Amino acid sequence: MAKRTSQWYKDLSVYQIWPRSFCDGNGDGIGDLEGVLSKLDYIKSLGVDAIWFSPLYPSPNADYGYDIADYTDISSDYGTLELFKKVLDEAHKRGLKIIMDLVINHTSDHHKWFLESKKGPDNPYHDYYIWRKGRNGGKKPPNNWLSTFQGGAWEYVPEIDEYYLHVFAKGQPDLNMDNPKVREEVKKIIRFWLDLGVDGFREDVITFISKKEGLPNGFPLPTATGIEHYMNGPHLREYLEEFRAVQMEYDCFTVGEAPMMTPKRALKFIKEDENPVLDMMFHFQHMNADNIMTNFIRTPFRPGYLKKVYNNWQTKLYGKAWNALYVENHDQPRIISRYGSEKYRVKSGKMLAAMYICQSGTPFIYQGQEIGMTNIHLDSIDRFPDVSSVNTYALMKSLHLPEKFIMSLINYGARDNGRTPVQWSGAKNAGFTTADKPWFEVNPNYPEINVEAAEADPNSILHFYRKLLRFRKENEIVRYGDFRMLKTDRKLFAYIRRYQGQKLLVVCSFAEQEMNFRLPESEFDMNSAELVLSNYDFNQVIHNGFFTRPYETRVYLLK
Ligand code: GLC
Ligand code: CA
């Protein structure tokens, strides 16, 4: 594959697959690559240009694939490397690029490096991970850090009387990126997949890979204590430069996952004319409009906050760096259940789609989002497979919070909400599998919400996504226009994009009740613009504006 010559990633729309729940091809209840093959034409039909695969590698599934036991193979749950090559080939034939998940902050505790590493300090792999002696004669962990998922961030291994660091689950030991040998291994992994023909990487919690020297105690928090000592750590840029050098020998694209990122800090990594180390970043700020810090600490939805975040990222990056746009992924509950309305599912699903895809940046669409899948409701913690749900439940129990309250928070915030099997049809198990039981519960709303039904309904969310993505592809203003937010009521979000004499007006209502939208005459006369997208049939303009209906969206193009 040749060196990168253009910024083709700016024109992309990307579809994310979380393989376990996408489509089961061999009837064992688990999604797989045969399933993916059978749906490539469907994915192409959406109008996207690329697929990002959440990890497909062998994994004991402590964190469903984000604990990798072998970086250069495919999990037998999903198929074989041969089958992956076929998928890659078939995707390329259809003009779909393939983006792999690069998870290098940590491996699985089943990875052969770790198995060697824990044999003791003399083992050549020992220094691949972060091992320390305990404090107080070994009884206390090396520092006060807490993991994001499960209590302490240190696990004691009595055989060698040392602790290893895991900032996520204990089955996810952190790699010691300060060890040059580890960085060489990472480069080998990058080359392996690029040589095979993949087109890019989504880099998992990439901003965590450099830990502060001495691993000092952190500021006490209920979870992730110590994070200030590894988030955007001291050698992060330097290490990413090394990886970038390899990536740029190929026509490769990169997006880095970056918790707690701000636009100002992001520019240090993605500013286009200052030796960027990533093409774009997934920040999290816009996913905090209904919670504080974590999805489990719920607040009412705050549209004012959401708008402020969008405005900030859109204006601060414009002309300097590129945004990654998303509202769902495998770590997030379904967006309609959060920022939209299950009661107005179809209306709000379309509004949310236009709201983020019409902004400047590369849009990512998560499996099932395009048909408006919603959160599942499960009455007992035993029904939640995700380690983060289970451990958050235990943490809240230890604080003696009432069961009902805990379960309402878990139901709202669980990543499991985004991980129920994709609803393909009204058939048994939503057509996801022919097995009696899928690996995780299908949302009982599948007879109503499924791909087959959405295909048949010209007013479905699915057809709206297709229209929207086509509109983005055909109009440079959506991809390259600047961004200016208009002053409106708090529950309205309206912005104008401008490009080469054209103007695009996007109006979105986050309200069920009627809101008054008026476009200042000085902007333009709405009657002279073309209504290119909307989620209601009849669209009048009075006094250069309109009274919004529940979750209404309208997109006008002025040529
Ligand atoms: C990222 C992944 C998430 C995973 C975590 C640890 O946030 O998206 O699913 O649990 O990293 O790898
Ligand atoms: Ca299967």
Coordinates of C-alpha atoms in Angstrom, one line a residue, residues 284-295 297-310 338-340 355 412 489-493 510-511:
F284 CA -16.5 12.5 25.2
Q285 CA -17.7 15.9 26.2
H286 CA -20.9 15.8 24.2
M287 CA -21.8 12.4 25.8
N288 CA -22.0 14.1 29.2
A289 CA -25.2 16.1 28.6
D290 CA -27.2 13.7 30.7
N291 CA -24.7 12.7 33.3
I292 CA -21.8 13.7 35.4
M293 CA -18.4 12.1 34.5
T294 CA -19.9 8.7 34.0
N295 CA -23.1 7.4 32.4
I297 CA -24.4 9.3 37.5
R298 CA -27.5 10.5 35.7
T299 CA -28.9 14.0 35.4
P300 CA -31.8 15.3 33.3
F301 CA -30.8 15.9 29.7
R302 CA -29.2 19.4 29.4
P303 CA -29.4 20.7 25.8
G304 CA -27.7 23.9 26.7
Y305 CA -24.6 22.0 27.8
L306 CA -24.7 19.9 24.6
K307 CA -24.9 22.9 22.4
K308 CA -22.0 24.6 24.2
V309 CA -19.8 21.6 23.7
Y310 CA -20.6 21.3 20.0
R338 CA -31.0 9.7 26.2
Y339 CA -31.2 12.9 24.1
G340 CA -34.3 12.0 22.1
M355 CA -28.2 17.3 14.3
Y412 CA -29.9 4.0 32.1
D489 CA -34.3 29.0 22.8
R490 CA -32.4 26.6 25.0
K491 CA -34.2 23.5 23.6
L492 CA -33.5 24.5 20.0
F493 CA -30.2 23.9 18.3
F510 CA -35.0 18.8 21.6
A511 CA -38.5 19.5 22.8

